[in-house]
PDB file of C-alpha atoms in Angstrom:
ATOM      1  CA  MET A   1     -14.146  -1.317  -2.291  1.00  0.00           C
ATOM      2  CA  SER A   2     -18.005  -1.518  -0.803  1.00  0.00           C
ATOM      3  CA  LYS A   3     -18.568   0.193   2.602  1.00  0.00           C
ATOM      4  CA  LEU A   4     -19.911  -3.395   3.668  1.00  0.00           C
ATOM      5  CA  ALA A   5     -16.420  -4.783   3.448  1.00  0.00           C
ATOM      6  CA  LEU A   6     -14.935  -2.090   5.937  1.00  0.00           C
ATOM      7  CA  PRO A   7     -14.753  -3.535   9.685  1.00  0.00           C
ATOM      8  CA  PRO A   8     -15.844  -1.550  12.755  1.00  0.00           C
ATOM      9  CA  LYS A   9     -15.183   2.563  13.010  1.00  0.00           C
ATOM     10  CA  ASP A  10     -13.326   1.426  16.288  1.00  0.00           C
ATOM     11  CA  GLU A  11     -10.916  -1.254  14.415  1.00  0.00           C
ATOM     12  CA  ILE A  12     -10.367   1.588  11.697  1.00  0.00           C
ATOM     13  CA  ASP A  13      -9.373   4.161  14.459  1.00  0.00           C
ATOM     14  CA  ARG A  14      -6.910   1.507  16.251  1.00  0.00           C
ATOM     15  CA  THR A  15      -5.489   0.158  12.969  1.00  0.00           C
ATOM     16  CA  MET A  16      -4.716   3.841  12.066  1.00  0.00           C
ATOM     17  CA  GLN A  17      -3.053   4.743  15.470  1.00  0.00           C
ATOM     18  CA  LEU A  18      -1.190   1.735  15.132  1.00  0.00           C
ATOM     19  CA  LEU A  19      -0.062   2.044  11.974  1.00  0.00           C
ATOM     20  CA  LEU A  20       0.706   5.744  12.043  1.00  0.00           C
ATOM     21  CA  SER A  21       2.169   6.184  14.756  1.00  0.00           C
ATOM     22  CA  PRO A  22       5.640   7.467  14.792  1.00  0.00           C
ATOM     23  CA  LYS A  23       7.370   4.378  16.098  1.00  0.00           C
ATOM     24  CA  ILE A  24       5.886   2.320  13.317  1.00  0.00           C
ATOM     25  CA  ARG A  25       5.065   5.173  10.608  1.00  0.00           C
ATOM     26  CA  ASP A  26       9.026   5.577  10.263  1.00  0.00           C
ATOM     27  CA  ASN A  27      10.110   1.776  10.652  1.00  0.00           C
ATOM     28  CA  PRO A  28       9.412  -0.815   8.027  1.00  0.00           C
ATOM     29  CA  TYR A  29      10.656  -3.413   9.600  1.00  0.00           C
ATOM     30  CA  LEU A  30       8.151  -2.701  12.525  1.00  0.00           C
ATOM     31  CA  PHE A  31       5.646  -2.286  10.115  1.00  0.00           C
ATOM     32  CA  VAL A  32       6.118  -5.539   8.729  1.00  0.00           C
ATOM     33  CA  MET A  33       5.977  -7.247  11.970  1.00  0.00           C
ATOM     34  CA  ALA A  34       2.879  -5.436  13.108  1.00  0.00           C
ATOM     35  CA  ALA A  35       0.507  -5.712   9.724  1.00  0.00           C
ATOM     36  CA  PHE A  36       1.018  -8.969   8.751  1.00  0.00           C
ATOM     37  CA  PRO A  37      -0.190 -12.235  10.527  1.00  0.00           C
ATOM     38  CA  TRP A  38       2.956 -13.791  11.939  1.00  0.00           C
ATOM     39  CA  GLY A  39       2.828 -16.806  13.489  1.00  0.00           C
ATOM     40  CA  GLN A  40      -1.063 -16.753  13.865  1.00  0.00           C
ATOM     41  CA  LYS A  41      -3.135 -19.946  13.663  1.00  0.00           C
ATOM     42  CA  ASN A  42      -5.148 -21.107  10.002  1.00  0.00           C
ATOM     43  CA  SER A  43      -3.323 -17.670   8.645  1.00  0.00           C
ATOM     44  CA  PRO A  44      -0.668 -18.200   5.691  1.00  0.00           C
ATOM     45  CA  LEU A  45       2.105 -17.014   8.370  1.00  0.00           C
ATOM     46  CA  GLU A  46       1.166 -19.652  10.792  1.00  0.00           C
ATOM     47  CA  HIS A  47       4.316 -21.022  10.702  1.00  0.00           C
ATOM     48  CA  GLU A  48       7.037 -18.245   9.716  1.00  0.00           C
ATOM     49  CA  THR A  49       7.721 -15.726  12.589  1.00  0.00           C
ATOM     50  CA  GLY A  50       9.375 -12.675  10.405  1.00  0.00           C
ATOM     51  CA  PRO A  51      11.562 -11.493   7.659  1.00  0.00           C
ATOM     52  CA  ARG A  52      14.821 -13.534   6.658  1.00  0.00           C
ATOM     53  CA  ALA A  53      17.819 -11.637   8.602  1.00  0.00           C
ATOM     54  CA  TRP A  54      18.978 -10.008   5.229  1.00  0.00           C
ATOM     55  CA  GLN A  55      15.365  -8.685   4.625  1.00  0.00           C
ATOM     56  CA  LYS A  56      15.111  -7.628   8.389  1.00  0.00           C
ATOM     57  CA  GLU A  57      18.763  -6.008   7.706  1.00  0.00           C
ATOM     58  CA  GLU A  58      17.525  -4.010   4.534  1.00  0.00           C
ATOM     59  CA  LEU A  59      13.995  -2.942   6.299  1.00  0.00           C
ATOM     60  CA  GLU A  60      16.099  -1.565   9.223  1.00  0.00           C
ATOM     61  CA  ASN A  61      18.615   0.025   7.151  1.00  0.00           C
ATOM     62  CA  VAL A  62      15.652   2.255   5.876  1.00  0.00           C
ATOM     63  CA  ALA A  63      14.685   3.006   9.629  1.00  0.00           C
ATOM     64  CA  LYS A  64      18.059   4.263  10.022  1.00  0.00           C
ATOM     65  CA  PHE A  65      17.755   6.346   6.957  1.00  0.00           C
ATOM     66  CA  VAL A  66      14.715   8.056   7.233  1.00  0.00           C
ATOM     67  CA  LYS A  67      15.502   8.806  11.312  1.00  0.00           C
ATOM     68  CA  ARG A  68      19.036  10.302   9.860  1.00  0.00           C
ATOM     69  CA  ASN A  69      17.317  12.025   7.052  1.00  0.00           C
ATOM     70  CA  LYS A  70      14.597  13.905   9.917  1.00  0.00           C
ATOM     71  CA  GLU A  71      17.885  15.068  11.909  1.00  0.00           C
ATOM     72  CA  MET A  72      19.328  16.318   9.059  1.00  0.00           C
ATOM     73  CA  VAL A  73      16.135  18.407   8.053  1.00  0.00           C
ATOM     74  CA  ALA A  74      15.586  19.488  11.103  1.00  0.00           C
ATOM     75  CA  LEU A  75      19.318  20.847  11.503  1.00  0.00           C
ATOM     76  CA  GLY A  76      18.581  22.955   8.217  1.00  0.00           C
ATOM     77  CA  ALA A  77      20.234  20.275   5.675  1.00  0.00           C
ATOM     78  CA  ASP A  78      19.385  18.884   2.656  1.00  0.00           C
ATOM     79  CA  PRO A  79      17.857  15.488   3.284  1.00  0.00           C
ATOM     80  CA  ASP A  80      19.230  12.178   1.097  1.00  0.00           C
ATOM     81  CA  LYS A  81      17.927   9.722  -0.958  1.00  0.00           C
ATOM     82  CA  TYR A  82      18.072   6.312  -0.684  1.00  0.00           C
ATOM     83  CA  GLN A  83      19.702   4.110  -2.854  1.00  0.00           C
ATOM     84  CA  SER A  84      20.169  -0.027  -2.833  1.00  0.00           C
ATOM     85  CA  ALA A  85      21.008  -2.705  -4.989  1.00  0.00           C
ATOM     86  CA  THR A  86      20.825  -6.081  -4.502  1.00  0.00           C
ATOM     87  CA  VAL A  87      22.038  -9.238  -6.354  1.00  0.00           C
ATOM     88  CA  SER A  88      21.468 -12.855  -5.260  1.00  0.00           C
ATOM     89  CA  GLY A  89      20.899 -16.220  -6.517  1.00  0.00           C
ATOM     90  CA  ARG A  90      17.087 -17.638  -6.965  1.00  0.00           C
ATOM     91  CA  GLY A  91      14.862 -17.830  -3.959  1.00  0.00           C
ATOM     92  CA  PRO A  92      16.042 -15.706  -0.829  1.00  0.00           C
ATOM     93  CA  GLY A  93      13.072 -13.471  -0.746  1.00  0.00           C
ATOM     94  CA  LYS A  94      13.695 -10.347  -3.055  1.00  0.00           C
ATOM     95  CA  SER A  95       9.560 -10.580  -4.497  1.00  0.00           C
ATOM     96  CA  ALA A  96       8.675 -10.393  -0.964  1.00  0.00           C
ATOM     97  CA  LEU A  97      11.092  -7.769   0.069  1.00  0.00           C
ATOM     98  CA  VAL A  98       9.293  -5.803  -2.948  1.00  0.00           C
ATOM     99  CA  ALA A  99       6.077  -6.312  -1.657  1.00  0.00           C
ATOM    100  CA  TRP A 100       7.302  -5.203   1.871  1.00  0.00           C
ATOM    101  CA  LEU A 101       8.604  -2.172   1.177  1.00  0.00           C
ATOM    102  CA  SER A 102       6.184  -0.933  -1.185  1.00  0.00           C
ATOM    103  CA  LEU A 103       3.000  -1.768   1.147  1.00  0.00           C
ATOM    104  CA  TRP A 104       4.928   0.185   3.622  1.00  0.00           C
ATOM    105  CA  ASN A 105       5.512   3.663   1.550  1.00  0.00           C
ATOM    106  CA  MET A 106       1.729   3.186   0.590  1.00  0.00           C
ATOM    107  CA  SER A 107       0.697   2.745   4.312  1.00  0.00           C
ATOM    108  CA  CYS A 108       2.815   4.936   6.544  1.00  0.00           C
ATOM    109  CA  VAL A 109       4.258   7.457   3.952  1.00  0.00           C
ATOM    110  CA  LEU A 110       0.506   8.986   3.256  1.00  0.00           C
ATOM    111  CA  GLY A 111      -0.050  10.578  -0.314  1.00  0.00           C
ATOM    112  CA  SER A 112       3.545   8.912  -1.597  1.00  0.00           C
ATOM    113  CA  THR A 113       4.045   7.503  -5.100  1.00  0.00           C
ATOM    114  CA  CYS A 114       5.715   4.160  -5.880  1.00  0.00           C
ATOM    115  CA  VAL A 115       6.536   3.086  -8.832  1.00  0.00           C
ATOM    116  CA  VAL A 116       7.435  -0.581  -9.937  1.00  0.00           C
ATOM    117  CA  THR A 117       8.881  -1.971 -12.903  1.00  0.00           C
ATOM    118  CA  ALA A 118      10.680  -4.983 -14.104  1.00  0.00           C
ATOM    119  CA  ASN A 119      12.508  -6.364 -16.787  1.00  0.00           C
ATOM    120  CA  THR A 120       9.300  -8.017 -18.957  1.00  0.00           C
ATOM    121  CA  ASP A 121       5.670  -7.122 -18.802  1.00  0.00           C
ATOM    122  CA  ALA A 122       5.075 -11.000 -17.720  1.00  0.00           C
ATOM    123  CA  GLN A 123       7.690 -10.365 -14.812  1.00  0.00           C
ATOM    124  CA  LEU A 124       5.932  -7.440 -13.568  1.00  0.00           C
ATOM    125  CA  THR A 125       2.407  -8.783 -14.056  1.00  0.00           C
ATOM    126  CA  ASN A 126       2.716 -12.393 -13.400  1.00  0.00           C
ATOM    127  CA  ARG A 127       5.354 -12.434 -10.278  1.00  0.00           C
ATOM    128  CA  THR A 128       6.210  -8.721  -9.120  1.00  0.00           C
ATOM    129  CA  PHE A 129       2.636  -7.910  -8.618  1.00  0.00           C
ATOM    130  CA  ALA A 130       1.210 -10.861  -7.843  1.00  0.00           C
ATOM    131  CA  GLU A 131       3.325 -10.999  -4.839  1.00  0.00           C
ATOM    132  CA  ILE A 132       2.449  -7.332  -4.188  1.00  0.00           C
ATOM    133  CA  GLY A 133      -1.147  -8.507  -4.257  1.00  0.00           C
ATOM    134  CA  LYS A 134      -0.832 -11.480  -1.901  1.00  0.00           C
ATOM    135  CA  TRP A 135       0.696  -9.438   0.872  1.00  0.00           C
ATOM    136  CA  HIS A 136      -1.766  -6.376   0.558  1.00  0.00           C
ATOM    137  CA  ALA A 137      -4.315  -9.236   0.964  1.00  0.00           C
ATOM    138  CA  MET A 138      -2.722 -10.251   4.427  1.00  0.00           C
ATOM    139  CA  MET A 139      -2.149  -6.489   5.886  1.00  0.00           C
ATOM    140  CA  ILE A 140      -4.293  -5.605   9.007  1.00  0.00           C
ATOM    141  CA  ASN A 141      -5.295  -2.459   6.927  1.00  0.00           C
ATOM    142  CA  HIS A 142      -5.995  -3.925   3.347  1.00  0.00           C
ATOM    143  CA  TYR A 143      -9.025  -2.353   3.320  1.00  0.00           C
ATOM    144  CA  TRP A 144      -7.727   1.000   3.097  1.00  0.00           C
ATOM    145  CA  PHE A 145      -6.878   0.042   0.065  1.00  0.00           C
ATOM    146  CA  GLU A 146      -8.042  -1.383  -3.816  1.00  0.00           C
ATOM    147  CA  ARG A 147      -6.146  -3.703  -5.643  1.00  0.00           C
ATOM    148  CA  ILE A 148      -6.016  -3.211  -9.777  1.00  0.00           C
ATOM    149  CA  GLN A 149      -3.605  -5.621 -12.492  1.00  0.00           C
ATOM    150  CA  LYS A 150      -0.889  -3.771 -12.067  1.00  0.00           C
ATOM    151  CA  GLY A 151      -1.310  -1.295  -9.241  1.00  0.00           C
ATOM    152  CA  ILE A 152      -2.778  -0.273  -5.426  1.00  0.00           C
ATOM    153  CA  LEU A 153      -5.020   2.634  -4.832  1.00  0.00           C
ATOM    154  CA  PRO A 154      -6.713   4.332  -1.819  1.00  0.00           C
ATOM    155  CA  ALA A 155     -10.023   2.992  -1.478  1.00  0.00           C
ATOM    156  CA  PRO A 156     -12.894   5.803  -2.045  1.00  0.00           C
ATOM    157  CA  TRP A 157     -13.507   5.734   1.418  1.00  0.00           C
ATOM    158  CA  PHE A 158      -9.698   6.458   2.737  1.00  0.00           C
ATOM    159  CA  ARG A 159      -9.171   8.645  -0.436  1.00  0.00           C
ATOM    160  CA  ASP A 160     -12.010  10.863   1.258  1.00  0.00           C
ATOM    161  CA  ALA A 161     -10.606  10.638   4.817  1.00  0.00           C
ATOM    162  CA  LEU A 162      -6.919  11.899   3.456  1.00  0.00           C
ATOM    163  CA  ARG A 163      -8.465  14.865   1.922  1.00  0.00           C
ATOM    164  CA  THR A 164     -10.678  15.812   4.599  1.00  0.00           C
ATOM    165  CA  GLU A 165      -8.543  14.677   7.858  1.00  0.00           C
ATOM    166  CA  PHE A 166      -5.057  14.939   6.412  1.00  0.00           C
ATOM    167  CA  GLN A 167      -5.601  17.293   3.115  1.00  0.00           C
ATOM    168  CA  ILE A 168      -3.972  15.172   1.177  1.00  0.00           C
ATOM    169  CA  ASP A 169      -4.396  15.158  -2.619  1.00  0.00           C
ATOM    170  CA  SER A 170      -4.374  11.516  -3.592  1.00  0.00           C
ATOM    171  CA  GLN A 171      -3.822  12.041  -7.242  1.00  0.00           C
ATOM    172  CA  TYR A 172      -0.058  10.683  -7.139  1.00  0.00           C
ATOM    173  CA  TYR A 173      -1.004   8.744  -4.354  1.00  0.00           C
ATOM    174  CA  TYR A 174      -0.494   4.890  -5.426  1.00  0.00           C
ATOM    175  CA  ILE A 175       1.833   2.020  -6.258  1.00  0.00           C
ATOM    176  CA  LYS A 176       1.897   1.221  -9.805  1.00  0.00           C
ATOM    177  CA  GLY A 177       3.769  -1.045 -12.543  1.00  0.00           C
ATOM    178  CA  GLU A 178       4.979   1.174 -15.433  1.00  0.00           C
ATOM    179  CA  LEU A 179       6.399  -0.416 -18.045  1.00  0.00           C
ATOM    180  CA  TRP A 180       9.375   0.378 -19.994  1.00  0.00           C
ATOM    181  CA  ASN A 181      10.533   1.701 -23.966  1.00  0.00           C
ATOM    182  CA  GLU A 182      14.424   1.467 -24.689  1.00  0.00           C
ATOM    183  CA  ASP A 183      13.568   3.286 -27.829  1.00  0.00           C
ATOM    184  CA  ALA A 184      11.482   5.745 -25.935  1.00  0.00           C
ATOM    185  CA  PRO A 185      13.060   6.334 -22.370  1.00  0.00           C
ATOM    186  CA  ASP A 186      11.588   9.545 -21.679  1.00  0.00           C
ATOM    187  CA  SER A 187       7.904   7.720 -21.733  1.00  0.00           C
ATOM    188  CA  PHE A 188       9.276   6.696 -18.551  1.00  0.00           C
ATOM    189  CA  VAL A 189       9.139   9.818 -16.547  1.00  0.00           C
ATOM    190  CA  GLY A 190       9.272  10.265 -13.131  1.00  0.00           C
ATOM    191  CA  VAL A 191       6.856  12.195 -11.003  1.00  0.00           C
ATOM    192  CA  HIS A 192       6.873  14.919  -8.979  1.00  0.00           C
ATOM    193  CA  ASN A 193       6.007  14.355  -5.216  1.00  0.00           C
ATOM    194  CA  PRO A 194       6.730  16.187  -2.626  1.00  0.00           C
ATOM    195  CA  LEU A 195       5.440  13.892  -0.059  1.00  0.00           C
ATOM    196  CA  GLY A 196       7.790  10.960  -1.172  1.00  0.00           C
ATOM    197  CA  VAL A 197       8.667   8.755  -4.091  1.00  0.00           C
ATOM    198  CA  MET A 198       9.742   4.972  -4.462  1.00  0.00           C
ATOM    199  CA  LEU A 199      10.874   3.547  -7.260  1.00  0.00           C
ATOM    200  CA  ILE A 200      11.359  -0.195  -7.404  1.00  0.00           C
ATOM    201  CA  PHE A 201      13.604  -2.068 -10.297  1.00  0.00           C
ATOM    202  CA  ASP A 202      12.559  -5.762 -10.255  1.00  0.00           C
ATOM    203  CA  GLU A 203      14.901  -8.114 -12.310  1.00  0.00           C
ATOM    204  CA  ALA A 204      17.090  -5.067 -12.676  1.00  0.00           C
ATOM    205  CA  SER A 205      19.720  -6.530 -14.943  1.00  0.00           C
ATOM    206  CA  GLY A 206      17.328  -6.929 -17.845  1.00  0.00           C
ATOM    207  CA  ILE A 207      16.522  -2.940 -17.463  1.00  0.00           C
ATOM    208  CA  PRO A 208      18.497  -1.311 -20.088  1.00  0.00           C
ATOM    209  CA  GLN A 209      20.945   1.933 -19.250  1.00  0.00           C
ATOM    210  CA  PRO A 210      18.233   4.652 -20.772  1.00  0.00           C
ATOM    211  CA  ILE A 211      15.810   3.479 -18.021  1.00  0.00           C
ATOM    212  CA  TRP A 212      18.273   4.114 -15.415  1.00  0.00           C
ATOM    213  CA  THR A 213      19.194   7.679 -16.590  1.00  0.00           C
ATOM    214  CA  VAL A 214      15.780   8.806 -17.479  1.00  0.00           C
ATOM    215  CA  SER A 215      14.893   6.964 -13.677  1.00  0.00           C
ATOM    216  CA  GLU A 216      17.541   9.964 -11.761  1.00  0.00           C
ATOM    217  CA  GLY A 217      14.153  12.327 -12.760  1.00  0.00           C
ATOM    218  CA  PHE A 218      11.786  10.726 -10.045  1.00  0.00           C
ATOM    219  CA  PHE A 219      14.385  12.385  -7.446  1.00  0.00           C
ATOM    220  CA  THR A 220      14.288  16.026  -8.027  1.00  0.00           C
ATOM    221  CA  GLU A 221      11.916  17.110  -4.836  1.00  0.00           C
ATOM    222  CA  ARG A 222      13.642  17.443  -1.575  1.00  0.00           C
ATOM    223  CA  SER A 223      11.724  14.713   0.125  1.00  0.00           C
ATOM    224  CA  ILE A 224      12.526  13.078   3.104  1.00  0.00           C
ATOM    225  CA  PHE A 225      11.074   9.620   1.867  1.00  0.00           C
ATOM    226  CA  ARG A 226      13.062   9.397  -1.407  1.00  0.00           C
ATOM    227  CA  PHE A 227      13.962   5.389  -1.920  1.00  0.00           C
ATOM    228  CA  TRP A 228      15.708   3.781  -5.291  1.00  0.00           C
ATOM    229  CA  PHE A 229      15.398  -0.073  -5.071  1.00  0.00           C
ATOM    230  CA  ALA A 230      17.059  -2.409  -7.494  1.00  0.00           C
ATOM    231  CA  PHE A 231      16.794  -6.280  -7.174  1.00  0.00           C
ATOM    232  CA  SER A 232      18.027  -8.839  -9.812  1.00  0.00           C
ATOM    233  CA  ASN A 233      19.506 -12.021 -10.218  1.00  0.00           C
ATOM    234  CA  PRO A 234      23.291 -11.805 -11.484  1.00  0.00           C
ATOM    235  CA  ARG A 235      22.098 -12.245 -14.978  1.00  0.00           C
ATOM    236  CA  SER A 236      25.204 -10.098 -16.947  1.00  0.00           C
ATOM    237  CA  ASN A 237      28.528  -9.070 -16.197  1.00  0.00           C
ATOM    238  CA  THR A 238      27.799  -5.470 -17.931  1.00  0.00           C
ATOM    239  CA  GLY A 239      24.654  -2.710 -18.253  1.00  0.00           C
ATOM    240  CA  ALA A 240      23.584  -0.247 -15.565  1.00  0.00           C
ATOM    241  CA  PHE A 241      22.459  -3.097 -12.976  1.00  0.00           C
ATOM    242  CA  PHE A 242      26.281  -4.061 -12.933  1.00  0.00           C
ATOM    243  CA  GLU A 243      27.471  -0.747 -12.700  1.00  0.00           C
ATOM    244  CA  CYS A 244      25.763  -0.273  -9.399  1.00  0.00           C
ATOM    245  CA  PHE A 245      28.187  -2.797  -7.952  1.00  0.00           C
ATOM    246  CA  HIS A 246      31.485  -1.328  -9.779  1.00  0.00           C
ATOM    247  CA  LYS A 247      31.728   2.231 -11.611  1.00  0.00           C
ATOM    248  CA  PHE A 248      28.952   3.994  -9.827  1.00  0.00           C
ATOM    249  CA  ARG A 249      29.415   1.877  -6.568  1.00  0.00           C
ATOM    250  CA  LYS A 250      29.631   5.198  -4.332  1.00  0.00           C
ATOM    251  CA  TYR A 251      25.954   6.046  -5.225  1.00  0.00           C
ATOM    252  CA  TRP A 252      24.734   2.541  -4.222  1.00  0.00           C
ATOM    253  CA  ARG A 253      24.277   0.590  -0.969  1.00  0.00           C
ATOM    254  CA  THR A 254      25.203  -2.813  -2.293  1.00  0.00           C
ATOM    255  CA  ARG A 255      24.066  -5.873  -0.850  1.00  0.00           C
ATOM    256  CA  GLN A 256      25.591  -9.290  -2.590  1.00  0.00           C
ATOM    257  CA  ILE A 257      23.592 -12.445  -1.252  1.00  0.00           C
ATOM    258  CA  ASP A 258      24.433 -16.332  -1.670  1.00  0.00           C
ATOM    259  CA  SER A 259      21.163 -18.302  -1.076  1.00  0.00           C
ATOM    260  CA  ARG A 260      23.117 -21.178   0.026  1.00  0.00           C
ATOM    261  CA  ASN A 261      23.264 -19.262   3.042  1.00  0.00           C
ATOM    262  CA  VAL A 262      19.431 -18.142   3.151  1.00  0.00           C
ATOM    263  CA  GLU A 263      17.690 -19.510   6.225  1.00  0.00           C
ATOM    264  CA  GLY A 264      14.478 -21.635   5.353  1.00  0.00           C
ATOM    265  CA  LEU A 265      16.285 -22.229   1.421  1.00  0.00           C
ATOM    266  CA  ASP A 266      16.600 -26.061   0.158  1.00  0.00           C
ATOM    267  CA  LYS A 267      20.263 -25.952   0.046  1.00  0.00           C
ATOM    268  CA  LYS A 268      20.399 -29.578  -1.859  1.00  0.00           C
ATOM    269  CA  VAL A 269      18.750 -27.762  -4.815  1.00  0.00           C
ATOM    270  CA  TYR A 270      21.702 -25.464  -4.816  1.00  0.00           C
ATOM    271  CA  ASP A 271      24.394 -28.349  -4.660  1.00  0.00           C
ATOM    272  CA  GLU A 272      22.594 -30.242  -7.077  1.00  0.00           C
ATOM    273  CA  ILE A 273      22.380 -27.036  -9.504  1.00  0.00           C
ATOM    274  CA  ILE A 274      26.376 -26.810  -8.813  1.00  0.00           C
ATOM    275  CA  GLU A 275      26.849 -30.015  -9.340  1.00  0.00           C
ATOM    276  CA  LYS A 276      24.930 -30.066 -13.010  1.00  0.00           C
ATOM    277  CA  TYR A 277      26.849 -26.897 -13.958  1.00  0.00           C
ATOM    278  CA  GLY A 278      29.456 -25.843 -11.757  1.00  0.00           C
ATOM    279  CA  ASP A 279      30.166 -23.498  -9.191  1.00  0.00           C
ATOM    280  CA  ASP A 280      30.730 -20.190 -11.265  1.00  0.00           C
TER     281      ASP A 280
END
């Protein structure tokens, strides 16, 4: 991003003081409310007031987790990692939540790594990162970062500021889309970043077991900020995502969403689907 695109220095300073204040830095819900133009006239969110109830609950759960993790470390205990699996029908806003979580991590956990994958390259490129890019463009701090096709990177000026003002090396500081190969799962390897790691599986029911297994290596560092999110439609009653709700349920915070009960959706569409294909 060219220097001409930057706002005045006092605005940059205000934005950094806001988003990096302890209250917002450790609370992704407050970040989402502060970073995007909810209700602002002539903005894409002019008629929106904020996240849906289930999205808000998940964001606030992350905030509670971060607070508890910091308290544990202060007492000399090891921090936990946050693992959340969400299954739903179509349309409740899973992709928006993926965008908010990854952009919060990038904006507030300076120097951290966020890796996003999906069931297919088309899903990752045309759906997941299209959504991340849409929300990145609306952020009040969008100029901190540059967008590539499947990634968000610190802008050159911000990278310099990280090095000089925060002593942070930005080598592993990004949101990056990673593809996987079931026949060579070890190619999907985890980074080792003590500043923090977030891993997101989109349409996770289509991601095979070997990729889930090697993904556990993302979380070997004892960081306060370790997050693994899995989102999907319930496309299969077998596989690693299914087992998040069954065999391995004790390791995951699970959420099942009936799209008919999510505010802001056209329930007639779901009624028509049920009429055509049955309630099950």
